[in-house]
Amino acid sequence: VVAAHAALEVAERSGEPRVLARVHHALQSSAIWRGPSDAAREHGARSLEFARAARDRAAEWNAHWSSAMQSGLTGDSAGTHQHLQLAHQVVDDLRAPLLRIWTAEVEIEYRSGIGEWTEALALADRSIAEARDFGQYALLPRLLVWAALIRLGRGEFDVAKAQIDEAWTLSGADRADPERPASVHTVVPAHVGLAAWHMARLEYRDALRVAEAGLAIADRTGYIAWAIHRLMPMAAEASLWIRDWERAAQYGERLRAEAERLGHPLGKAWSEACFA
C-alpha cells in the first residue's frame, strides 16, 4: 500500500492516464480486501476514468472486474450485475478469452447468490475446462470451490469433494505453513471449500478447525474481506452447533465490527443471524 501511494505521487506528476489508471487499480484492489470500502469505490472510479481517457480497454476491464467483485462481496447485487455487463462488453470488444474466464468467476458467484444454480454451475464447468486449457492455475482453485459449493447445496457430494480436494492440492493448502507466506487468494478459498464440505456432512468440529485455519491465513495478510466471506459465518455456525456459546459470540461480535469497518452489509446480517 505504501509503495502504491508512492507510485500515485509519481503518476500524478507525470499526468499519464494509462499509468494513473493502473496505480488507482492497485489501490482499489488493496482497499477491496483491507478496507475501507469508500476508498475502493473512489479508486475504482478514478481508475475507470483514466482508463477511458487513455483508451486502455484492459485497464477499463480491470476497474469493472474489481468493482463487480467488491459489489458481490458486500451484497450489492445491482452493482455486481452492472459492472459484469460492462466487463463483458470489454471482453467482447477485445475478443480476450482469458479475460472472459476471469469475468466468469464473478458471474458464477453472482448467479449462485441470486439462486440461478443451474446457470451458475454450467458456467462454472465451462470456465474450469477453459482455465485448465489456458493454464490459469491462480484462478482454477477458486472456480473449483465455487462449483463445489453449488454442488454441496444440490447434494452432489462425491463430485463436490473431488473438486474441493483438487482445489486444496492446486492451491498449496496441503503444504501451507502458518508461519510462512501463502497465496491467500487461492489458499483461503480452498479452506472455504473444505470447511463447507464438513458443514454439509454435519462434521462441525472439523468445519471449525478448517475455517479457523483459513481465518489465520487471512488475518495474517490483513485481507479481512476473505475472513468475512464465508469463513467467519461458518466458524460462528459451527460453534453454535457444538454449543460453544462463547466462541460463537466472539465470532458474531467480530463479524459485526469487521463488517462495519469494511462496509459489508452481508457481514452485518450474518452477525445478526449468529446472535439470533
Tab-separated table of C-alpha atoms in Angstrom:
chain	number	residue	atom	x	y	z
A	1	VAL	CA	0.000	0.000	0.000
A	2	VAL	CA	2.846	2.389	0.851
A	3	ALA	CA	4.513	1.630	-2.481
A	4	ALA	CA	1.236	2.162	-4.343
A	5	HIS	CA	0.732	5.586	-2.745
A	6	ALA	CA	4.316	6.494	-3.637
A	7	ALA	CA	3.638	5.356	-7.210
A	8	LEU	CA	0.492	7.512	-7.254
A	9	GLU	CA	2.547	10.616	-6.430
A	10	VAL	CA	4.892	9.867	-9.330
A	11	ALA	CA	1.993	9.101	-11.679
A	12	GLU	CA	0.185	12.311	-10.766
A	13	ARG	CA	3.293	14.326	-11.557
A	14	SER	CA	3.574	12.641	-14.948
A	15	GLY	CA	-0.131	13.072	-15.723
A	16	GLU	CA	-0.038	9.918	-17.861
A	17	PRO	CA	-3.607	8.478	-17.779
A	18	ARG	CA	-2.531	4.910	-18.570
A	19	VAL	CA	-0.196	4.851	-15.571
A	20	LEU	CA	-2.728	6.618	-13.339
A	21	ALA	CA	-5.379	4.036	-14.253
A	22	ARG	CA	-3.158	1.171	-13.167
A	23	VAL	CA	-1.974	2.807	-9.951
A	24	HIS	CA	-5.551	3.592	-8.910
A	25	HIS	CA	-6.464	-0.003	-9.728
A	26	ALA	CA	-3.722	-1.250	-7.397
A	27	LEU	CA	-5.076	0.959	-4.619
A	28	GLN	CA	-8.629	-0.168	-5.420
A	29	SER	CA	-7.596	-3.814	-5.119
A	30	SER	CA	-5.926	-3.251	-1.762
A	31	ALA	CA	-8.933	-1.388	-0.349
A	32	ILE	CA	-11.358	-4.102	-1.514
A	33	TRP	CA	-9.665	-6.672	0.705
A	34	ARG	CA	-8.422	-4.499	3.549
A	35	GLY	CA	-10.945	-1.644	3.551
A	36	PRO	CA	-12.330	0.903	3.678
A	37	SER	CA	-14.972	0.306	1.013
A	38	ASP	CA	-15.321	4.009	0.234
A	39	ALA	CA	-11.652	4.135	-0.756
A	40	ALA	CA	-12.091	1.091	-3.001
A	41	ARG	CA	-15.036	2.710	-4.789
A	42	GLU	CA	-13.198	6.026	-5.137
A	43	HIS	CA	-10.056	4.448	-6.596
A	44	GLY	CA	-12.182	2.227	-8.845
A	45	ALA	CA	-13.973	5.258	-10.275
A	46	ARG	CA	-10.680	7.082	-10.815
A	47	SER	CA	-9.102	4.027	-12.435
A	48	LEU	CA	-12.027	3.754	-14.836
A	49	GLU	CA	-11.877	7.472	-15.625
A	50	PHE	CA	-8.177	7.351	-16.520
A	51	ALA	CA	-8.520	4.056	-18.408
A	52	ARG	CA	-11.162	5.604	-20.651
A	53	ALA	CA	-9.049	8.731	-21.134
A	54	ALA	CA	-6.127	6.547	-22.219
A	55	ARG	CA	-8.397	4.274	-24.286
A	56	ASP	CA	-6.845	1.388	-22.389
A	57	ARG	CA	-9.532	-1.297	-22.606
A	58	ALA	CA	-7.593	-3.793	-20.475
A	59	ALA	CA	-7.361	-1.240	-17.659
A	60	GLU	CA	-11.057	-0.485	-18.140
A	61	TRP	CA	-11.814	-4.197	-17.692
A	62	ASN	CA	-9.660	-4.268	-14.537
A	63	ALA	CA	-11.740	-1.496	-12.987
A	64	HIS	CA	-15.078	-3.097	-13.859
A	65	TRP	CA	-13.996	-6.586	-12.764
A	66	SER	CA	-12.723	-5.328	-9.421
A	67	SER	CA	-15.839	-3.215	-8.884
A	68	ALA	CA	-18.063	-6.198	-9.696
A	69	MET	CA	-16.123	-8.310	-7.219
A	70	GLN	CA	-16.392	-5.674	-4.485
A	71	SER	CA	-20.130	-5.325	-5.097
A	72	GLY	CA	-20.533	-9.085	-4.873
A	73	LEU	CA	-18.540	-9.365	-1.657
A	74	THR	CA	-20.697	-6.698	0.001
A	75	GLY	CA	-24.076	-7.954	-1.238
A	76	ASP	CA	-24.692	-5.210	-3.833
A	77	SER	CA	-26.272	-7.428	-6.496
A	78	ALA	CA	-27.314	-4.486	-8.688
A	79	GLY	CA	-23.769	-3.129	-8.713
A	80	THR	CA	-22.369	-6.580	-9.444
A	81	HIS	CA	-24.715	-7.005	-12.411
A	82	GLN	CA	-23.937	-3.563	-13.816
A	83	HIS	CA	-20.162	-3.961	-13.690
A	84	LEU	CA	-20.353	-7.520	-15.018
A	85	GLN	CA	-22.286	-6.318	-18.058
A	86	LEU	CA	-19.711	-3.608	-18.717
A	87	ALA	CA	-16.818	-6.027	-18.209
A	88	HIS	CA	-18.421	-8.432	-20.708
A	89	GLN	CA	-18.659	-5.624	-23.253
A	90	VAL	CA	-14.910	-5.013	-22.974
A	91	VAL	CA	-14.194	-8.748	-23.245
A	92	ASP	CA	-16.332	-8.992	-26.391
A	93	ASP	CA	-14.653	-5.946	-27.942
A	94	LEU	CA	-11.166	-7.275	-27.202
A	95	ARG	CA	-12.037	-10.905	-28.005
A	96	ALA	CA	-9.990	-11.846	-24.949
A	97	PRO	CA	-10.573	-15.444	-23.802
A	98	LEU	CA	-8.507	-15.071	-20.618
A	99	LEU	CA	-10.488	-12.040	-19.500
A	100	ARG	CA	-13.678	-13.960	-20.255
A	101	ILE	CA	-12.662	-16.723	-17.820
A	102	TRP	CA	-11.831	-14.247	-15.053
A	103	THR	CA	-15.109	-12.384	-15.629
A	104	ALA	CA	-16.937	-15.691	-15.407
A	105	GLU	CA	-15.669	-16.246	-11.871
A	106	VAL	CA	-17.566	-13.232	-10.554
A	107	GLU	CA	-20.619	-14.158	-12.614
A	108	ILE	CA	-20.644	-17.671	-11.132
A	109	GLU	CA	-20.783	-16.249	-7.631
A	110	TYR	CA	-23.390	-13.686	-8.697
A	111	ARG	CA	-25.682	-16.269	-10.298
A	112	SER	CA	-25.244	-18.607	-7.359
A	113	GLY	CA	-26.123	-15.804	-4.963
A	114	ILE	CA	-29.383	-14.927	-6.746
A	115	GLY	CA	-30.425	-18.576	-6.931
A	116	GLU	CA	-29.625	-19.364	-10.578
A	117	TRP	CA	-27.762	-22.515	-9.594
A	118	THR	CA	-28.179	-24.394	-12.876
A	119	GLU	CA	-26.821	-21.487	-14.913
A	120	ALA	CA	-24.034	-20.855	-12.401
A	121	LEU	CA	-22.940	-24.483	-12.430
A	122	ALA	CA	-22.965	-24.726	-16.232
A	123	LEU	CA	-20.819	-21.580	-16.424
A	124	ALA	CA	-18.506	-22.923	-13.704
A	125	ASP	CA	-17.949	-26.215	-15.520
A	126	ARG	CA	-17.148	-24.426	-18.789
A	127	SER	CA	-14.824	-21.997	-17.040
A	128	ILE	CA	-12.994	-24.781	-15.189
A	129	ALA	CA	-12.300	-26.523	-18.504
A	130	GLU	CA	-11.098	-23.268	-20.093
A	131	ALA	CA	-8.926	-22.417	-17.073
A	132	ARG	CA	-7.236	-25.805	-17.445
A	133	ASP	CA	-6.705	-25.244	-21.171
A	134	PHE	CA	-5.142	-21.828	-20.598
A	135	GLY	CA	-3.140	-22.845	-17.528
A	136	GLN	CA	-4.878	-20.362	-15.222
A	137	TYR	CA	-3.788	-22.046	-12.006
A	138	ALA	CA	-4.169	-18.892	-9.906
A	139	LEU	CA	-7.875	-18.920	-10.784
A	140	LEU	CA	-8.647	-22.629	-11.134
A	141	PRO	CA	-8.773	-23.453	-7.374
A	142	ARG	CA	-11.389	-20.752	-6.808
A	143	LEU	CA	-13.505	-21.907	-9.743
A	144	LEU	CA	-13.406	-25.447	-8.376
A	145	VAL	CA	-14.510	-24.266	-4.938
A	146	TRP	CA	-17.374	-22.091	-6.219
A	147	ALA	CA	-18.640	-25.007	-8.325
A	148	ALA	CA	-18.305	-27.380	-5.382
A	149	LEU	CA	-20.323	-25.101	-3.092
A	150	ILE	CA	-23.230	-25.228	-5.529
A	151	ARG	CA	-22.934	-28.998	-5.765
A	152	LEU	CA	-22.964	-29.301	-1.974
A	153	GLY	CA	-26.221	-27.365	-1.970
A	154	ARG	CA	-27.637	-29.830	-4.507
A	155	GLY	CA	-26.434	-32.865	-2.565
A	156	GLU	CA	-23.847	-33.883	-5.191
A	157	PHE	CA	-21.307	-34.751	-2.519
A	158	ASP	CA	-18.957	-37.022	-4.483
A	159	VAL	CA	-18.278	-34.555	-7.303
A	160	ALA	CA	-18.077	-31.662	-4.842
A	161	LYS	CA	-15.489	-33.466	-2.713
A	162	ALA	CA	-13.359	-34.270	-5.763
A	163	GLN	CA	-13.365	-30.588	-6.759
A	164	ILE	CA	-12.575	-29.448	-3.208
A	165	ASP	CA	-9.697	-31.919	-2.947
A	166	GLU	CA	-8.255	-30.743	-6.263
A	167	ALA	CA	-8.537	-27.095	-5.183
A	168	TRP	CA	-6.845	-27.966	-1.894
A	169	THR	CA	-3.875	-29.510	-3.678
A	170	LEU	CA	-3.585	-26.959	-6.507
A	171	SER	CA	-3.721	-24.019	-4.108
A	172	GLY	CA	-0.931	-25.394	-1.946
A	173	ALA	CA	-3.211	-25.547	1.090
A	174	ASP	CA	-1.959	-29.075	1.747
A	175	ARG	CA	1.543	-27.596	2.191
A	176	ALA	CA	0.592	-24.340	3.900
A	177	ASP	CA	2.720	-23.327	6.863
A	178	PRO	CA	1.108	-20.892	9.339
A	179	GLU	CA	4.468	-19.167	9.770
A	180	ARG	CA	5.175	-18.631	6.065
A	181	PRO	CA	3.502	-16.510	3.365
A	182	ALA	CA	0.728	-18.214	1.398
A	183	SER	CA	-1.132	-17.446	-1.815
A	184	VAL	CA	-4.067	-16.028	0.088
A	185	HIS	CA	-6.386	-15.708	-2.937
A	186	THR	CA	-6.161	-19.449	-3.603
A	187	VAL	CA	-5.384	-20.974	-0.194
A	188	VAL	CA	-8.180	-19.201	1.692
A	189	PRO	CA	-10.908	-20.204	-0.810
A	190	ALA	CA	-9.610	-23.790	-0.573
A	191	HIS	CA	-10.258	-23.602	3.174
A	192	VAL	CA	-13.734	-22.253	2.421
A	193	GLY	CA	-14.451	-25.305	0.287
A	194	LEU	CA	-13.200	-27.869	2.795
A	195	ALA	CA	-14.966	-26.168	5.720
A	196	ALA	CA	-18.198	-26.109	3.715
A	197	TRP	CA	-17.775	-29.825	2.983
A	198	HIS	CA	-17.508	-30.613	6.683
A	199	MET	CA	-20.514	-28.398	7.420
A	200	ALA	CA	-22.587	-30.230	4.825
A	201	ARG	CA	-21.552	-33.534	6.428
A	202	LEU	CA	-22.517	-32.191	9.886
A	203	GLU	CA	-18.879	-32.537	10.965
A	204	TYR	CA	-18.920	-29.291	12.885
A	205	ARG	CA	-15.676	-29.622	14.840
A	206	ASP	CA	-13.760	-30.377	11.637
A	207	ALA	CA	-15.501	-27.472	9.913
A	208	LEU	CA	-14.469	-25.157	12.744
A	209	ARG	CA	-10.872	-26.387	12.638
A	210	VAL	CA	-10.563	-25.782	8.888
A	211	ALA	CA	-12.373	-22.427	8.983
A	212	GLU	CA	-10.120	-21.167	11.771
A	213	ALA	CA	-7.010	-22.282	9.885
A	214	GLY	CA	-8.196	-20.294	6.867
A	215	LEU	CA	-9.004	-17.319	9.069
A	216	ALA	CA	-5.481	-17.366	10.483
A	217	ILE	CA	-4.082	-17.029	6.957
A	218	ALA	CA	-6.487	-14.227	6.040
A	219	ASP	CA	-5.763	-12.418	9.311
A	220	ARG	CA	-2.022	-12.589	8.756
A	221	THR	CA	-2.391	-10.751	5.438
A	222	GLY	CA	-4.954	-8.255	6.711
A	223	TYR	CA	-7.368	-9.271	3.942
A	224	ILE	CA	-10.471	-9.069	6.110
A	225	ALA	CA	-12.844	-9.444	3.155
A	226	TRP	CA	-11.757	-13.093	2.863
A	227	ALA	CA	-12.362	-13.514	6.599
A	228	ILE	CA	-15.920	-12.178	6.314
A	229	HIS	CA	-16.666	-14.027	3.067
A	230	ARG	CA	-17.940	-17.397	4.341
A	231	LEU	CA	-15.156	-18.319	6.785
A	232	MET	CA	-16.327	-16.365	9.830
A	233	PRO	CA	-20.012	-17.162	9.244
A	234	MET	CA	-19.146	-20.866	9.023
A	235	ALA	CA	-16.958	-20.687	12.127
A	236	ALA	CA	-19.794	-18.978	14.005
A	237	GLU	CA	-22.364	-21.529	12.841
A	238	ALA	CA	-20.129	-24.484	13.666
A	239	SER	CA	-19.547	-23.002	17.127
A	240	LEU	CA	-23.296	-22.791	17.651
A	241	TRP	CA	-23.829	-26.415	16.624
A	242	ILE	CA	-21.239	-27.647	19.119
A	243	ARG	CA	-22.727	-25.317	21.771
A	244	ASP	CA	-19.558	-23.304	22.235
A	245	TRP	CA	-21.530	-20.167	23.043
A	246	GLU	CA	-18.544	-18.040	23.989
A	247	ARG	CA	-16.739	-18.749	20.711
A	248	ALA	CA	-19.932	-18.142	18.724
A	249	ALA	CA	-20.432	-14.776	20.434
A	250	GLN	CA	-16.835	-13.807	19.717
A	251	TYR	CA	-17.323	-14.528	16.005
A	252	GLY	CA	-20.654	-12.711	15.976
A	253	GLU	CA	-19.069	-9.636	17.539
A	254	ARG	CA	-16.071	-9.768	15.234
A	255	LEU	CA	-18.311	-10.143	12.184
A	256	ARG	CA	-20.202	-7.025	13.199
A	257	ALA	CA	-17.052	-4.990	13.846
A	258	GLU	CA	-15.217	-6.069	10.686
A	259	ALA	CA	-18.321	-5.639	8.538
A	260	GLU	CA	-18.800	-2.097	9.788
A	261	ARG	CA	-15.147	-1.292	9.124
A	262	LEU	CA	-15.258	-2.747	5.609
A	263	GLY	CA	-18.761	-1.517	4.738
A	264	HIS	CA	-20.086	-5.059	4.314
A	265	PRO	CA	-23.900	-5.357	4.745
A	266	LEU	CA	-23.847	-9.144	4.398
A	267	GLY	CA	-21.350	-9.425	7.228
A	268	LYS	CA	-23.693	-7.417	9.457
A	269	ALA	CA	-26.589	-9.710	8.506
A	270	TRP	CA	-24.565	-12.835	9.332
A	271	SER	CA	-23.658	-11.303	12.680
A	272	GLU	CA	-27.325	-10.677	13.478
A	273	ALA	CA	-28.159	-14.254	12.432
A	274	CYS	CA	-25.477	-15.566	14.767
A	275	PHE	CA	-26.885	-13.707	17.759
A	276	ALA	CA	-30.453	-14.609	16.811
